[in-house]
Amino acid sequence: MAGRSSARRVAVALAWRPEWPVVMVVAMAWVALVVLYVSSSSQGAHTGYGSHGDPATLAAFGAATGGWTLMSMAMMVPTTLPAVRHVGLNSIRCRRRWAMALYVASYLAPWVTFGMLALLLVRALRSAGPDEQQLLVGTLVIAVMWQLTKWKRRSVVACRRTVPLPPAGWRADCACARFGIRQAGRCVVSCWPLMLLMAVIGHGNVIIMAALTLGIVVEQRTWVRGSLTAPLTGALAAATVWAVLSG
Amino acid sequence: MPTMDFDQQGAAEMYEETTFVRRDVWTLQADDPWDPITEAYALAVATMQARPITDPTSWAYQAAIHATFTATPPGAVWNDCQHGSWYFLSWHRMYLYYFERIVRAAVLSIGGPADFALPYWNYDQPFPNNTLPQPFREPTLPDGSPNPLSLPSPGRSSPIANGAQLPPAATSSGAAMAMTNFIGPPGPGFGGGSQPPVHFSGSAGALEQTPHNVIHVMVGGAPNGQCQGGLMVDPRCAALDPIFWLHHSNIDRLWNRWLALGGGRANPDEPAWLDQPFTFHDETGVVVTLTGAEVVDSAEQLHYVYDDQPSAQGLGVSMNDASPTPREPSGPPEMVAATERPVELVGGARSVPLRVPSSTMSLLTSDDATTGARDLYLNVEDIEAEQNPGVVYGVYLNMSPDDPGADRVRHHVGNIALFGIELMNDPDKAHPGVPGFRHTFDVTRVVGELSEAGMWDPDALTVTFEPITPIPPPGQEDLTAVVSAEFEEGAAPPVRIGRVSLFVG
């Protein structure tokens, strides 16, 4: 009897959180990244399998794309879980999971595109001359400055907006895809310097990935009075100082 | 910090020993528009209006605490009102409490009644109580001086300023009183959604939606610039209108009456609500702080009561509503129907069909949906507008807007009033809400009644939006033309509604 009651409570809790399958996928992405990081570290490559993500050859480009997609799933999808939940709760039951999957795929597409462009940009910068230290400090300074702009704050707020979803059919599918792309666009505006930072550091570094993900998620969930972006700005400023001093 | 000539020791003793009684303004003016309490309020308003805005006890400063177009100066407590969340009721109770103390000090300083308490305007009564109280329409005070309670045009909606009646659809708190939970979801709840303090957000409780927001918009009318049009309609100007305080006194009274209904009705017991502090100024200008836990009992903690004893009778709430059978906790409501395209409202009536996918039709045709065994919620989602249109839209289920004889009461499920939408749109506020309102209406009772009357057809679901208009008072039918001109199709700035959806709980 007690077991049935507990099972019902779990079922009700999961019903209120229809995004839980996406949470599972994100968790699996993190596990995969940790495994890859540990295995590459044991081989002596501390920046991991995706170090600098240099897409010089087709194979390397494919690996970089895969690595970046995995990283986007782990880092950026957690920031959009409220939107995934919105899609789930506002879709009819029989198309709920399809709608959420469509949303997440549409959300990831712009991030992967951005990642490829970021990797190409970093490669071009490296070939242009600045050393790793200069590249890191420069990217951190850009990230801190971006945190202070009104565009940053506006895009953080815009990430919380929703769009109307028709009940069924192709209109509903289009609306889910449009919502995903629009949300990703807002989040790219909000977080592009942070992901550029990952392109510089190398997207195999799970410790920095975890720290940045935590910072972004806290920023997205913060409703405190005053600046929404202050905590992450402070952390990035501290990282900049550390990078300069350690150079 | 400027202070008043007010004996703090005497004030402390007065507040310990006295229980002040807030009275219905229409009862006060039963024989003469200028009851001593109302006249004292007018004189105190004039006194406060004469003070500079740097004085926390001034009229302008007190209004700015709610909201203002001006950025908050260092050290000032401005732009702090709480709307669209569970702090709406507690914040406004604190705000009124200290405002009343400031007014009372001004009243005492000019020799007014020692038992002064802020009156309330109970508009949910038949004519004439549903019209703007007479002292707020008189051009002069009894001594012939200008009346600060009256606003020059267009400070208020023209029909209302001229004595038009507020219709029951606008004034009724029945839907809010029927709620048994303070916090939503799945319904809106009586008091609003749980979230950290936000100036304006999208989780307004049922009482905030109607009558609070509705009265703000209907009394204010069309906004214009920075407090150049209707004052009540814009949060940044609303508290400059002296009727604002009587309106909120009534909302505060309704909170007490809701609790007195019992049936599981209770304030939140979460520390986040109870311990949340908000800052104001007292009658000496000193900064003071109160928490939710310190204002839950107005009589014991704040020493004021209302002149009507709360009871379930006369509230339009049946005892069935007041004593609900607790239901087992279940999953979230399921969407069963929705519109396929956004809809735009520009002042006239507009109907939209809801599509019911075949997979959810059985949920709507089952007896559970029409007998109240399962709750039904109508959502009006992603409501956006560049500015408040100054129009309240009634929301009706399965009603033909072309049928002038339609029983609107039977089909009416709630109202859309966009009080504060300008602030939700502003991306540069210090603590912003997200643009886009969502209004949720519990339509279980309406669907049950429509079903009983043979008017519930899940194959032909429509939702109609129609402006709610003031009613000309008896003998002044010439006001009809004034009212009609304000609510013509195309006369109002557009309101966009992203989706209308029906959920089964």
XYZ file of C-alpha atoms in Angstrom, chain A residues 31-226:
196
model
C 28.697 11.596 -17.944
C 30.080 11.238 -21.464
C 32.089 14.450 -21.102
C 33.524 13.374 -17.753
C 34.480 9.963 -19.133
C 36.169 11.560 -22.132
C 37.921 14.082 -19.896
C 39.206 11.439 -17.495
C 40.378 9.151 -20.278
C 42.144 11.973 -22.115
C 43.713 13.225 -18.851
C 45.063 9.762 -18.123
C 46.734 9.926 -21.507
C 48.376 13.206 -20.524
C 46.283 15.514 -22.692
C 44.887 17.815 -19.987
C 42.671 19.851 -22.219
C 40.953 16.712 -23.368
C 39.777 15.186 -26.589
C 38.452 18.415 -27.953
C 41.445 20.544 -27.164
C 41.044 23.806 -29.046
C 38.673 21.985 -31.367
C 40.881 22.667 -34.309
C 38.792 21.749 -37.360
C 41.715 21.461 -39.757
C 40.600 18.261 -41.472
C 37.208 16.793 -42.241
C 37.625 14.161 -39.537
C 38.744 16.766 -37.042
C 35.844 18.982 -38.095
C 33.429 16.114 -37.482
C 34.948 15.414 -34.084
C 34.814 19.076 -33.201
C 31.160 19.268 -34.269
C 30.336 16.223 -32.186
C 32.237 17.560 -29.212
C 30.611 20.954 -29.482
C 27.129 19.413 -29.786
C 27.775 17.334 -26.673
C 29.026 20.403 -24.842
C 26.033 22.498 -25.944
C 23.699 19.766 -24.736
C 25.461 19.701 -21.357
C 25.952 23.440 -20.901
C 23.146 25.242 -22.703
C 20.154 22.913 -22.494
C 20.008 23.238 -18.669
C 19.464 26.969 -19.141
C 16.395 26.325 -21.261
C 14.730 23.637 -19.142
C 11.945 26.045 -18.058
C 11.106 26.531 -21.742
C 11.171 22.753 -22.298
C 8.759 22.427 -19.388
C 6.575 25.131 -20.891
C 6.427 23.195 -24.154
C 5.594 19.969 -22.327
C 2.880 21.403 -20.121
C 1.316 23.353 -22.978
C 1.101 20.517 -25.479
C -1.559 17.850 -25.670
C -0.493 14.617 -24.007
C 0.040 12.483 -27.123
C 2.484 14.912 -28.696
C 4.194 16.160 -25.524
C 7.521 14.327 -25.918
C 7.675 14.951 -29.638
C 7.120 18.653 -29.038
C 9.882 18.799 -26.414
C 12.294 16.864 -28.654
C 11.551 19.195 -31.549
C 12.137 22.180 -29.318
C 15.473 20.900 -27.987
C 16.739 19.984 -31.477
C 15.776 23.437 -32.754
C 17.428 25.020 -29.749
C 20.692 23.142 -30.281
C 20.995 23.876 -34.006
C 21.950 27.581 -33.656
C 24.345 26.718 -30.832
C 26.153 24.136 -32.949
C 26.338 26.620 -35.826
C 27.717 29.237 -33.463
C 30.246 26.718 -32.156
C 31.616 25.977 -35.606
C 31.993 29.678 -36.331
C 33.637 30.243 -32.948
C 36.142 27.427 -33.530
C 37.027 28.818 -36.949
C 37.443 32.296 -35.466
C 39.723 31.030 -32.681
C 41.784 29.092 -35.216
C 42.167 32.227 -37.318
C 43.164 34.272 -34.265
C 45.756 31.708 -33.226
C 47.312 31.770 -36.660
C 47.321 35.593 -36.518
C 49.748 35.744 -33.637
C 48.467 36.175 -30.066
C 49.640 33.510 -27.638
C 47.276 31.406 -25.540
C 47.578 33.713 -22.533
C 46.679 36.811 -24.553
C 43.793 34.987 -26.215
C 42.407 33.829 -22.873
C 42.714 37.223 -21.178
C 41.254 38.992 -24.199
C 38.247 36.668 -24.304
C 37.691 37.045 -20.568
C 37.803 40.839 -20.847
C 35.231 40.701 -23.658
C 33.042 38.427 -21.536
C 33.188 40.785 -18.551
C 32.453 43.826 -20.699
C 29.520 42.055 -22.353
C 28.098 41.224 -18.938
C 27.850 44.959 -18.228
C 25.867 45.878 -21.332
C 22.112 46.424 -21.516
C 21.952 43.904 -24.388
C 23.186 41.216 -22.067
C 20.597 41.999 -19.399
C 17.809 42.329 -21.933
C 18.678 38.993 -23.488
C 18.689 37.305 -20.069
C 15.152 38.571 -19.534
C 14.167 37.671 -23.119
C 15.276 34.072 -22.503
C 12.295 33.766 -20.152
C 9.735 34.655 -22.793
C 7.445 32.081 -24.320
C 5.547 31.800 -27.603
C 2.023 30.503 -28.227
C 1.852 26.870 -29.334
C -1.070 25.677 -31.502
C -2.678 22.451 -30.270
C -1.712 19.987 -33.024
C -0.559 19.468 -36.586
C 2.118 21.198 -38.639
C 1.364 24.555 -37.045
C 2.228 23.113 -33.645
C 5.458 21.567 -35.000
C 6.479 24.833 -36.655
C 5.734 26.767 -33.481
C 7.915 24.405 -31.389
C 10.785 24.683 -33.879
C 10.391 28.465 -34.070
C 10.344 28.695 -30.278
C 13.559 26.644 -30.027
C 15.385 28.724 -32.625
C 14.169 31.976 -31.094
C 15.188 30.944 -27.585
C 18.603 29.832 -28.837
C 19.010 33.181 -30.595
C 18.279 35.036 -27.361
C 20.638 32.789 -25.416
C 23.412 33.133 -27.998
C 23.138 36.909 -27.576
C 23.280 36.440 -23.814
C 26.110 33.902 -23.606
C 28.211 34.123 -26.775
C 31.385 35.382 -25.015
C 31.187 32.497 -22.546
C 30.960 29.931 -25.292
C 33.725 31.731 -27.175
C 35.731 31.256 -24.011
C 35.065 27.511 -24.238
C 36.288 27.563 -27.834
C 39.532 29.150 -26.597
C 39.981 26.913 -23.579
C 38.987 23.725 -25.354
C 35.657 22.077 -24.891
C 37.048 19.077 -23.109
C 37.663 20.896 -19.857
C 34.700 19.721 -17.782
C 35.669 21.637 -14.641
C 35.488 24.998 -16.355
C 32.402 23.837 -18.256
C 30.676 22.946 -14.998
C 31.588 26.269 -13.384
C 30.328 28.266 -16.365
C 27.138 26.207 -16.598
C 26.440 26.842 -12.937
C 27.021 30.565 -13.426
C 24.729 30.752 -16.456
C 21.949 28.732 -14.835
C 22.067 30.864 -11.676
C 21.945 33.995 -13.820
C 18.938 32.662 -15.708
C 17.043 31.750 -12.544
C 17.842 34.906 -10.567
C 14.938 37.211 -9.794
C 16.723 39.265 -7.158
C 16.426 43.009 -7.008
C 19.203 44.859 -8.732
